């Protein structure tokens, strides 16, 4: 499969990407487009215990105004104190942003925020679900959110139903689960920690079944139709591949030695035909790579930047915009976010 | 400044009332402590504690202590977390005077862009359900919390005044919309909106109370001449009559029946063999009744008459072997009776259940208290 990729590989000429200018220190990571392609949420991480979440308004691939910081309640004024963490942005179909957040020393909870100034609010109260909450995934119709809670001492998958405003545990298991992700209906793919490594499972029709296992970690699943796409380091701790699984026990590696994003699952194009990633090889880190989900074709888009990674693509006004983080070849220690129009480049 | 002006100014400075703007060092210290508490608690998402501290700060503000913009903003954060968007709005508004920030202004604008004011009341005379429902539960947590808060207020206190997210709602049978620019939306459920109370007769039919009864014939009064000694024993009581009731629950019944006692006695001598004590009465019972669900309570006067026979005389002059003397006589008594029944089994147009009845009658000589546990069959309530 990998050898056939080489035949189908094509190289795109370097493109100019516009930087999302932001007047704060930190590495820009984990970009997430709103479904309209109008907003781009991303994290700013100084790797000093504080991670801030920003939302930039994007028009025709360009930043409009300044990115707005999404603040946790209690941190919305000058005395909020340091050490807050706001990460893992996920967009609701109605334009609201769900993310994980915590103040220093407090539990991690899920928060809800909308562009335009309203303060972030806890999505679920402790009366509804206790523990540290993480890995939010919003169902396609916005009617439910799956997430994990440490309430029982390990990660269990829970589902909040919007209509009833009730939280229920999806299933019980003696293992620790993480990264639940909805498909186009109501099935969930997730990873389960077992004997020190992670395997991919699917929860469908009330039953949880193994999908893909192996050496090392199979983690951060997402969906393309009925196929699960995930990262795997089966070949070694630092060797991350992108693997697809069309059914229980089936695995096809479609990309090797990819740059593992901070938190995100494999990025997909809006038509779900391509998986998008950066490369771990420093000599080839000046490009973002697109590989067809069936592995039949790969396209690389070069840039003038290095350490390209954390890609995310949106459809806006009939055009595809790629956001990714990268370092300039010289002169900066912080990875910044860049946006480029890749319409017609694949 | 001329000397008299200086003295006037000094006198004013020394003696002018300052209470309105004074803040004692203690109050100021308490303000600092509460503000620090709010910060600390907010970092732990302990919003109820933040809210309580903010309310104490408002007390201090009333005493002249100035609050910071940040105090009000944290108070608003707490109110939002607790679902009280109306309080959050008020607190953000407080923070805008005398100065504001872009952040606060944005937050106020966001609330005004998403919420409208409503005044919901359910009058006491309204009969029926009055649940507050929203056509589609919003996704936003602050909006959901506001709806949940309003639902709780309506359920507990039959009213809510404050903010609700824009959308379609129903309060009991009434639908209403909260719309941008709509001003106060006032919805009131009156008696006319509710289910009309049913009027008239809810049931009428035969009633039966039957079962074993324990009856006592108390000690005769001292001035009643020669009378039988006190006696008691098991027997039976059966009453058959008619009961009716209104939809309000109130009604009445009339029963006639038999009330008997078959008591034993000590062995006597050859000359005075003992005879069993007995009491045979007919009775009539007229009672008011009240029915709620399966519970039926009846209370009213009883008239009973009959005869009794017992061994052992008492009262009046003493004589030999009076304890073996058979005493017979008639009884004409009046008193009262109460019935407590729970009818739960359907018997066609009737309901059956257990009945606990008791009462007491008096004749000229003694009291006859009694109790009965048995079966009650009563007419079922008509629906609709």
XYZ file of C-alpha atoms in Angstrom:
730
model
C 0.000 0.000 0.000
C 2.770 2.417 0.916
C 4.655 1.715 -2.317
C 1.541 2.369 -4.359
C 1.171 5.686 -2.581
C 4.461 6.818 -4.033
C 3.143 6.346 -7.549
C 0.099 8.428 -6.827
C 1.902 11.165 -4.943
C 1.815 14.608 -6.352
C 3.457 17.751 -5.116
C 1.844 21.115 -5.049
C 3.827 24.316 -5.407
C 4.462 26.289 -2.215
C 1.532 28.435 -1.222
C 1.328 31.603 0.800
C -0.645 31.201 3.979
C -1.894 34.097 6.054
C -0.892 34.018 9.699
C -3.512 34.372 12.388
C -1.845 37.225 14.222
C -2.261 37.107 17.953
C -0.637 39.205 20.592
C 0.107 36.512 23.115
C 2.868 34.006 23.672
C 2.445 30.308 23.197
C 2.191 27.619 20.588
C -0.998 27.688 18.536
C -2.442 24.193 18.464
C -5.566 22.170 17.889
C -7.450 24.394 15.422
C -11.131 23.623 15.025
C -13.384 25.214 12.419
C -17.002 26.046 13.061
C -19.322 24.192 10.712
C -19.996 27.412 8.815
C -16.266 27.966 8.335
C -16.716 31.429 9.810
C -14.876 30.849 13.070
C -11.660 29.100 13.918
C -11.027 28.073 17.506
C -7.510 27.219 18.628
C -5.423 26.789 21.738
C -2.445 28.866 22.828
C -0.156 26.761 24.964
C 2.909 28.128 26.714
C 3.682 24.698 28.158
C 3.856 26.412 31.525
C 0.585 25.201 32.969
C -1.751 27.583 31.192
C -3.595 26.933 27.956
C -5.850 29.636 26.575
C -8.565 29.198 24.013
C -9.130 31.756 21.279
C -11.651 32.116 18.499
C -10.778 33.958 15.320
C -13.299 35.214 12.814
C -12.167 34.251 9.311
C -13.389 35.719 6.056
C -11.987 34.504 2.729
C -9.111 32.953 4.599
C -8.193 36.176 6.361
C -8.484 37.120 9.989
C -11.184 39.678 10.775
C -10.366 41.761 13.834
C -8.489 40.142 16.681
C -8.967 36.651 17.991
C -11.270 36.654 21.013
C -10.202 34.802 24.118
C -12.747 32.387 25.516
C -12.607 32.785 29.265
C -13.801 30.481 31.938
C -16.270 31.859 34.450
C -14.272 33.365 37.272
C -11.429 34.122 34.896
C -13.346 36.758 32.992
C -11.736 39.639 34.807
C -8.275 40.669 35.786
C -8.207 38.732 39.017
C -8.920 35.379 37.428
C -5.439 34.206 38.214
C -3.139 32.012 36.174
C -3.173 28.321 35.548
C -6.425 28.084 33.668
C -6.754 25.502 30.957
C -9.283 25.718 28.110
C -8.827 23.072 25.440
C -10.439 20.634 22.982
C -12.819 22.974 21.153
C -15.748 21.299 19.404
C -18.371 23.194 17.419
C -22.081 22.605 17.714
C -24.171 22.770 14.508
C -25.858 25.874 15.923
C -22.548 27.696 16.188
C -21.768 27.210 19.857
C -18.404 26.064 21.105
C -17.956 23.234 23.579
C -14.604 22.815 25.285
C -12.860 21.390 28.327
C -11.750 23.846 30.960
C -10.469 24.093 34.466
C -9.066 26.627 36.848
C -5.900 25.686 38.628
C -6.618 22.940 41.129
C -10.251 22.441 40.164
C -12.001 19.695 38.225
C -12.001 19.730 34.456
C -15.499 20.419 33.217
C -17.193 20.977 29.886
C -18.071 24.542 28.989
C -20.327 26.137 26.430
C -19.647 29.431 24.725
C -20.912 31.374 21.733
C -19.037 33.940 19.666
C -20.194 37.412 20.484
C -19.386 38.046 24.074
C -21.435 35.845 26.327
C -19.390 34.259 29.088
C -18.641 30.565 28.980
C -21.004 28.486 31.072
C -20.631 24.995 32.430
C -22.427 22.719 29.997
C -23.328 20.192 32.677
C -23.675 20.769 36.377
C -22.074 18.581 38.998
C -25.598 17.547 39.944
C -25.887 16.014 36.478
C -22.441 14.404 36.332
C -19.481 14.577 38.652
C -15.784 14.105 38.060
C -13.375 15.413 35.458
C -15.112 15.639 32.095
C -13.212 15.359 28.828
C -13.321 14.413 25.149
C -16.620 16.041 24.149
C -18.113 14.870 20.850
C -21.296 16.399 19.486
C -23.816 14.255 17.614
C -24.460 15.341 14.011
C -27.850 16.855 14.865
C -26.574 18.612 17.964
C -29.013 16.667 20.104
C -26.456 14.873 22.252
C -22.910 15.171 23.521
C -20.755 12.177 24.349
C -17.858 12.651 26.726
C -15.846 10.864 29.363
C -16.056 11.325 33.105
C -13.666 10.203 35.808
C -16.583 9.947 38.230
C -16.006 6.247 38.896
C -12.249 6.667 39.102
C -11.562 5.864 35.463
C -12.728 7.196 32.155
C -16.260 6.106 31.320
C -18.300 7.269 28.358
C -21.444 9.250 29.150
C -24.049 10.820 26.915
C -25.941 14.011 27.617
C -29.300 14.178 25.861
C -30.309 17.715 25.010
C -34.073 17.139 24.903
C -34.309 15.556 28.324
C -31.285 17.372 29.774
C -30.295 14.054 31.319
C -26.890 12.371 31.468
C -26.593 8.604 31.191
C -23.654 6.247 31.089
C -23.367 4.794 27.587
C -22.077 1.443 28.830
C -20.191 0.028 31.759
C -16.766 -1.544 31.616
C -13.894 -2.198 34.011
C -11.549 -0.373 31.607
C -10.733 3.234 30.991
C -12.193 4.757 27.820
C -11.316 7.958 26.021
C -11.888 9.894 22.828
C -15.502 8.966 21.996
C -16.467 10.294 18.596
C -19.884 10.226 16.919
C -20.346 9.007 13.362
C -22.987 10.463 11.011
C -25.725 8.846 13.107
C -25.427 7.855 16.729
C -22.673 5.242 16.839
C -19.572 6.020 18.846
C -15.995 5.002 18.221
C -13.662 5.264 21.197
C -10.394 3.926 22.505
C -10.158 1.640 25.488
C -7.062 1.253 27.586
C -6.227 -2.397 28.103
C -3.000 -3.849 29.498
C -1.110 -0.608 28.971
C -2.154 -0.005 25.378
C -5.230 1.326 23.666
C -7.606 -0.423 21.267
C -10.466 0.939 19.202
C -14.026 -0.057 20.076
C -17.376 0.872 18.584
C -20.565 1.419 20.557
C -23.573 0.815 18.354
C -27.183 -0.182 19.009
C -26.513 -0.432 22.709
C -23.581 -2.802 22.328
C -19.862 -2.187 22.542
C -17.669 -4.292 20.227
C -13.921 -4.315 19.498
C -13.005 -2.750 16.159
C -9.207 -2.631 15.927
C -6.414 -3.720 18.236
C -2.732 -4.504 18.014
C 0.576 -3.530 19.521
C 0.951 -0.073 20.935
C -1.869 2.445 20.978
C -4.769 2.625 18.553
C -6.247 5.934 19.545
C -8.278 9.096 18.737
C -10.794 7.580 16.340
C -12.960 9.485 13.917
C -15.343 8.358 11.199
C -15.583 8.360 7.440
C -18.975 6.796 6.751
C -18.820 3.413 8.457
C -15.007 3.373 8.482
C -13.079 4.300 11.593
C -9.894 6.329 11.064
C -7.391 6.578 13.891
C -3.778 7.006 14.911
C -1.637 3.979 15.668
C 1.907 3.617 16.991
C 1.998 -0.093 16.442
C 5.526 0.186 14.977
C 7.008 1.939 17.986
C 6.388 4.633 20.535
C 7.363 7.536 18.317
C 6.194 6.175 15.008
C 2.662 7.279 14.423
C 0.607 6.069 11.485
C -2.921 6.775 10.302
C -4.981 3.614 9.991
C -8.483 2.920 8.696
C -10.751 0.116 9.831
C -13.819 -0.718 7.765
C -14.925 -3.536 10.048
C -14.063 -5.485 13.145
C -10.460 -6.688 12.933
C -9.778 -4.915 9.637
C -6.899 -2.438 9.449
C -5.282 -0.579 6.576
C -2.397 1.810 7.142
C -2.817 4.776 4.814
C -0.093 7.108 6.151
C 3.130 6.516 8.073
C 5.326 8.636 10.287
C 2.801 11.382 10.685
C 3.113 14.217 13.157
C 0.737 13.408 16.028
C -1.464 16.382 16.862
C -1.666 17.524 20.477
C -5.209 16.370 21.034
C -7.112 15.959 17.793
C -8.062 12.828 15.880
C -7.019 12.574 12.218
C -8.203 15.623 10.278
C -10.564 15.106 7.357
C -11.565 17.238 4.414
C -15.181 18.481 4.381
C -16.137 15.856 1.790
C -14.567 13.144 3.982
C -12.509 11.900 1.052
C -9.082 12.861 2.358
C -7.228 12.585 5.609
C -4.878 15.489 6.316
C -1.675 15.469 8.359
C 1.819 16.815 8.887
C 4.965 14.733 8.802
C 7.268 13.795 11.662
C 10.387 13.900 9.490
C 11.958 17.360 10.117
C 13.276 17.438 6.562
C 9.733 17.095 5.217
C 7.977 19.149 7.871
C 7.391 22.053 5.495
C 4.258 20.486 4.045
C 0.777 19.361 4.828
C -0.161 16.039 3.290
C -3.527 14.874 1.986
C -4.125 11.159 1.505
C -7.334 9.682 0.174
C -9.098 7.610 2.788
C -8.883 4.568 0.536
C -5.117 5.183 0.241
C -5.237 5.585 -3.512
C -3.763 9.078 -3.793
C -1.585 11.484 -1.837
C -1.079 15.186 -2.407
C 1.441 17.325 -0.561
C 1.032 21.046 -0.194
C 4.306 22.770 0.548
C 4.766 25.985 2.447
C 7.565 28.342 3.336
C 7.154 27.291 6.952
C 8.500 24.386 8.984
C 7.143 22.039 11.620
C 3.759 22.094 9.890
C 1.078 20.167 11.745
C -2.279 20.251 13.503
C -4.268 20.636 10.272
C -7.976 21.396 10.083
C -10.030 22.110 6.973
C -13.291 23.989 6.534
C -15.723 24.578 3.725
C -16.692 28.229 3.547
C -18.373 29.950 0.639
C -17.718 26.983 -1.598
C -13.965 27.066 -0.891
C -11.731 24.878 1.217
C -9.575 26.590 3.793
C -6.743 24.758 5.523
C -5.610 25.887 8.949
C -2.398 24.502 10.384
C 0.249 25.456 12.868
C 3.858 25.993 11.882
C 7.045 27.826 12.687
C 8.585 30.340 10.372
C 11.908 29.024 9.086
C 13.630 31.497 11.409
C 12.923 34.240 13.900
C 10.252 32.762 16.167
C 10.051 30.229 18.947
C 6.270 29.985 18.872
C 4.235 27.968 16.428
C 1.534 30.131 14.901
C -1.642 29.334 13.099
C -1.845 29.839 9.354
C -4.776 29.672 6.973
C -4.573 28.968 3.274
C -7.128 28.440 0.523
C -6.559 24.962 -0.901
C -9.554 24.890 -3.210
C -8.693 22.971 -6.361
C -5.336 21.843 -5.061
C -6.310 18.202 -4.647
C -10.673 82.291 53.056
C -12.067 84.628 55.635
C -11.896 83.499 59.296
C -15.614 82.889 59.722
C -15.721 80.916 56.499
C -12.841 78.775 57.695
C -14.585 78.102 61.011
C -17.774 77.220 59.200
C -15.951 74.796 56.960
C -14.161 73.249 59.935
C -17.392 72.857 61.827
C -19.021 71.227 58.805
C -16.085 68.879 58.373
C -16.227 67.858 62.018
C -19.937 67.542 62.543
C -21.535 66.949 59.176
C -23.311 63.580 58.941
C -21.127 61.102 57.099
C -22.958 57.844 57.598
C -24.195 57.640 54.044
C -20.693 57.246 52.666
C -18.868 55.942 55.664
C -17.225 52.582 55.643
C -15.859 51.275 58.847
C -12.484 49.555 58.811
C -14.268 46.391 59.897
C -16.673 46.542 56.963
C -13.857 47.266 54.575
C -11.873 44.325 55.930
C -14.920 42.107 55.608
C -15.342 43.259 52.030
C -11.772 42.263 51.216
C -12.258 38.898 52.875
C -15.476 38.176 50.985
C -13.961 39.272 47.682
C -11.024 36.933 48.254
C -13.458 34.165 49.129
C -15.283 34.723 45.875
C -12.076 34.406 43.887
C -10.996 31.288 45.696
C -14.391 29.596 45.410
C -14.803 30.527 41.752
C -11.581 28.731 40.892
C -13.113 25.599 42.374
C -16.389 26.112 40.509
C -18.051 26.436 43.929
C -20.636 28.851 42.591
C -23.121 28.593 45.413
C -20.437 29.813 47.773
C -19.547 32.625 45.380
C -23.192 33.610 45.223
C -23.539 33.678 49.009
C -20.411 35.791 49.349
C -21.707 38.211 46.734
C -25.007 38.628 48.568
C -23.058 39.484 51.716
C -21.091 42.013 49.701
C -24.367 43.610 48.650
C -25.230 43.968 52.343
C -21.936 45.745 52.851
C -22.615 47.928 49.844
C -25.847 49.016 51.480
C -23.742 50.128 54.429
C -21.599 52.298 52.221
C -18.803 49.943 51.197
C -17.900 50.348 47.556
C -17.758 47.188 45.466
C -15.457 46.656 42.521
C -16.527 45.884 39.017
C -14.884 42.499 39.455
C -17.111 41.717 42.446
C -20.223 42.217 40.352
C -18.821 40.237 37.431
C -18.014 37.282 39.668
C -21.482 37.575 41.164
C -22.879 37.435 37.647
C -20.745 34.378 36.845
C -22.152 32.678 39.928
C -25.720 33.553 39.015
C -25.255 32.169 35.501
C -23.732 28.984 36.847
C -26.712 28.615 39.186
C -29.174 29.227 36.369
C -30.373 32.620 37.547
C -29.850 34.606 34.369
C -32.060 37.417 35.672
C -29.778 37.917 38.664
C -26.747 37.715 36.391
C -28.183 40.467 34.227
C -28.883 42.663 37.259
C -25.370 42.125 38.580
C -23.763 42.941 35.263
C -25.897 46.062 35.112
C -24.710 47.050 38.584
C -21.134 46.704 37.410
C -21.683 49.243 34.653
C -21.982 52.085 37.092
C -19.934 54.187 37.308
C -17.708 52.487 34.752
C -17.939 49.586 32.438
C -15.726 47.471 30.270
C -16.133 46.163 26.783
C -16.333 42.650 28.164
C -19.207 43.501 30.505
C -20.997 45.479 27.828
C -20.704 42.499 25.499
C -22.105 40.192 28.102
C -25.062 42.447 28.784
C -25.701 42.749 25.060
C -25.476 38.969 24.677
C -28.108 38.423 27.359
C -30.377 41.035 25.808
C -29.889 39.364 22.429
C -30.913 35.940 23.692
C -33.389 36.480 26.517
C -36.718 38.200 27.036
C -38.616 39.153 30.172
C -41.591 37.106 31.263
C -44.076 37.264 34.087
C -45.813 33.939 34.654
C -48.541 33.445 37.232
C -50.867 30.605 38.042
C -53.817 31.841 40.061
C -54.869 29.796 43.077
C -58.305 29.180 41.560
C -56.792 27.621 38.456
C -57.377 23.863 38.377
C -55.222 21.711 36.118
C -51.609 21.133 35.200
C -49.397 24.191 34.881
C -46.045 22.812 33.821
C -43.774 25.252 31.998
C -42.491 23.563 28.833
C -40.286 24.746 26.016
C -40.813 23.603 22.426
C -37.141 22.750 22.026
C -34.654 22.714 24.842
C -31.821 25.011 23.788
C -28.280 23.725 23.684
C -26.692 26.667 25.458
C -26.147 25.879 29.105
C -27.128 29.326 30.393
C -30.380 29.166 28.444
C -31.161 25.674 29.661
C -30.375 26.669 33.210
C -32.689 29.660 32.962
C -35.535 27.461 31.747
C -34.904 24.899 34.460
C -34.901 27.643 37.069
C -38.188 29.052 35.785
C -39.747 25.599 35.678
C -38.781 25.054 39.296
C -40.187 28.408 40.358
C -43.504 27.787 38.618
C -43.796 24.292 40.049
C -42.974 25.394 43.577
C -44.547 28.822 43.793
C -46.947 29.040 40.834
C -45.139 32.075 39.486
C -41.936 33.247 37.818
C -40.752 36.686 36.924
C -37.493 37.068 35.077
C -35.703 36.155 31.889
C -36.282 33.249 29.538
C -34.500 32.477 26.268
C -36.352 33.429 23.125
C -38.529 30.567 21.963
C -41.921 28.921 22.093
C -43.290 27.838 25.439
C -46.417 26.512 27.047
C -47.633 27.188 30.546
C -50.235 24.530 31.192
C -52.747 24.893 28.362
C -51.480 28.306 27.238
C -48.854 28.728 24.539
C -46.719 31.833 24.377
C -43.663 33.181 22.635
C -40.704 35.031 24.045
C -39.594 37.256 21.190
C -36.905 39.830 20.682
C -38.212 43.304 21.334
C -41.414 41.966 22.756
C -41.151 43.671 26.136
C -42.586 41.872 29.104
C -44.490 38.744 28.162
C -47.195 38.249 30.752
C -48.961 34.912 30.967
C -51.524 34.178 33.626
C -53.546 31.048 34.185
C -56.922 31.892 35.668
C -59.822 29.748 36.790
C -61.296 30.081 33.304
C -58.184 28.500 31.755
C -58.340 25.434 33.928
C -60.358 22.320 34.176
C -63.774 23.285 35.477
C -64.402 21.850 38.868
C -66.924 19.084 38.674
C -70.154 19.920 40.354
C -73.136 17.897 41.510
C -73.412 14.378 42.735
C -70.462 12.096 42.193
C -71.948 8.897 43.495
C -75.001 7.405 45.146
C -75.787 3.824 46.011
C -76.053 1.216 48.691
C -73.533 0.950 51.486
C -72.737 -2.037 53.621
C -70.568 -2.236 56.728
C -70.163 -5.689 58.179
C -67.722 -7.374 60.506
C -66.911 -8.509 64.006
C -67.316 -5.922 66.737
C -66.206 -5.618 70.302
C -68.793 -3.965 72.520
C -68.681 -2.910 76.122
C -71.528 -2.159 78.463
C -69.929 0.159 80.934
C -70.453 0.339 84.654
C -73.890 1.596 85.560
C -74.236 4.938 87.190
C -74.750 4.895 90.925
C -78.214 6.369 90.892
C -79.681 4.075 88.312
C -81.123 1.459 90.645
C -80.429 -2.239 90.252
C -78.580 -2.714 87.007
C -76.445 -5.366 85.417
C -72.754 -5.184 86.162
C -70.444 -3.962 83.406
C -69.897 -6.578 80.745
C -68.290 -6.802 77.371
C -67.561 -9.189 74.591
C -67.243 -9.939 70.959
C -70.143 -9.891 68.612
C -71.008 -8.603 65.206
C -72.344 -5.542 63.578
C -73.895 -5.123 60.175
C -75.291 -1.966 58.699
C -76.978 -1.535 55.359
C -78.032 1.739 53.870
C -77.468 4.358 51.221
C -74.528 6.679 50.685
C -74.208 9.631 48.354
C -71.402 12.067 47.686
C -70.727 15.236 45.701
C -67.724 15.961 43.481
C -66.421 18.192 46.222
C -65.942 15.022 48.274
C -68.618 15.740 50.817
C -71.761 13.652 51.127
C -73.776 11.628 53.574
C -75.118 8.230 54.419
C -77.879 6.551 56.325
C -77.692 3.002 57.609
C -79.864 0.679 59.637
C -78.693 -2.599 61.036
C -78.008 -5.010 63.791
C -75.462 -4.703 66.599
C -74.920 -7.718 68.847
C -72.695 -8.931 71.710
C -72.246 -12.507 72.832
C -70.242 -12.347 76.046
C -69.360 -15.180 78.437
C -69.725 -15.377 82.246
C -68.168 -17.187 85.223
C -69.513 -20.503 86.325
C -72.173 -20.157 88.977
C -73.574 -22.404 91.666
C -76.243 -25.027 91.548
C -78.744 -22.490 92.744
C -77.565 -19.781 90.399
C -76.206 -21.297 87.226
C -74.560 -18.597 85.145
C -76.019 -17.392 81.899
C -74.175 -15.779 79.075
C -74.271 -12.037 78.712
C -75.811 -10.812 75.495
C -76.883 -7.645 73.860
C -79.138 -7.422 70.827
C -79.778 -4.026 69.274
C -81.042 -2.530 66.140
C -79.535 0.794 65.149
C -79.808 3.603 62.699
C -76.867 5.801 61.707
C -77.095 9.114 59.959
C -73.696 10.536 59.009
C -72.001 13.140 56.970
C -69.211 11.742 54.815
C -66.127 12.841 52.893
C -64.443 10.855 50.139
C -61.004 11.507 48.697
C -59.641 8.830 46.444
C -60.301 5.564 48.239
C -60.463 7.125 51.664
C -63.980 7.476 53.028
C -64.699 9.105 56.361
C -68.169 9.229 57.927
C -69.270 10.789 61.177
C -72.732 11.159 62.668
C -75.293 10.292 65.320
C -76.521 6.784 66.117
C -79.805 5.715 67.595
C -79.881 2.159 68.948
C -82.481 0.155 70.801
C -82.849 -3.431 71.949
C -82.356 -5.654 74.933
C -79.542 -7.050 77.055
C -79.093 -9.798 79.528
C -76.218 -10.342 81.909
C -75.301 -12.090 85.139
C -74.431 -10.025 88.149
C -76.256 -7.061 89.502
C -74.861 -3.808 90.613
C -76.084 -0.497 91.859
C -78.793 0.271 94.325
C -79.116 -1.774 97.530
C -76.937 -4.849 97.996
C -78.380 -8.278 98.500
C -77.166 -11.872 98.793
C -75.719 -13.589 95.764
C -76.223 -10.536 93.717
C -73.208 -11.463 91.614
C -75.166 -14.476 90.297
C -78.300 -12.533 89.686
C -79.475 -12.552 86.085
C -80.410 -9.087 84.993
C -82.404 -8.440 81.852
C -83.628 -5.212 80.427
C -84.210 -3.029 77.431
C -81.919 -0.418 75.989
C -82.767 2.787 74.261
C -79.594 4.693 73.539
C -78.212 7.509 71.456
C -74.655 8.401 70.606
C -72.276 8.868 67.777
C -70.304 6.764 65.354
C -67.331 7.331 63.113
C -66.272 5.203 60.153
C -62.887 5.238 58.495
C -62.863 3.112 55.357
C -60.466 2.567 52.520
C -62.296 1.255 49.491
C -59.973 0.083 46.746
C -61.489 -2.953 45.033
C -63.814 -2.504 42.081
C -67.083 -4.367 42.313
C -68.911 -3.106 39.257
C -70.481 0.191 40.277
C -69.302 -0.367 43.821
C -66.022 -0.189 45.679
C -65.034 -2.546 48.463
C -62.398 -2.289 51.129
C -61.662 -2.360 54.783
C -63.585 -0.353 57.307
C -62.706 0.641 60.839
C -65.762 1.843 62.714
C -66.261 2.891 66.266
C -68.648 4.752 68.436
C -70.445 4.991 71.709
C -74.041 5.247 72.828
C -75.543 6.275 76.115
C -78.746 5.268 77.771
C -79.861 6.449 81.180
C -77.642 3.997 83.031
C -74.391 3.505 81.171
C -72.233 3.972 78.110
C -71.843 1.420 75.310
C -68.570 1.996 73.496
C -67.724 -0.314 70.627
C -65.314 -0.876 67.768
C -65.507 -2.825 64.545
C -63.062 -3.932 61.872
C -64.734 -5.299 58.800
C -65.739 -4.957 55.209
C -67.094 -1.798 53.677
C -68.874 -1.776 50.349
C -69.745 1.670 49.061
C -70.787 3.240 45.762
C -67.949 4.086 43.355
C -67.343 7.654 42.269
C -68.478 8.454 38.745
C -65.747 9.871 36.514
C -66.305 12.889 34.322
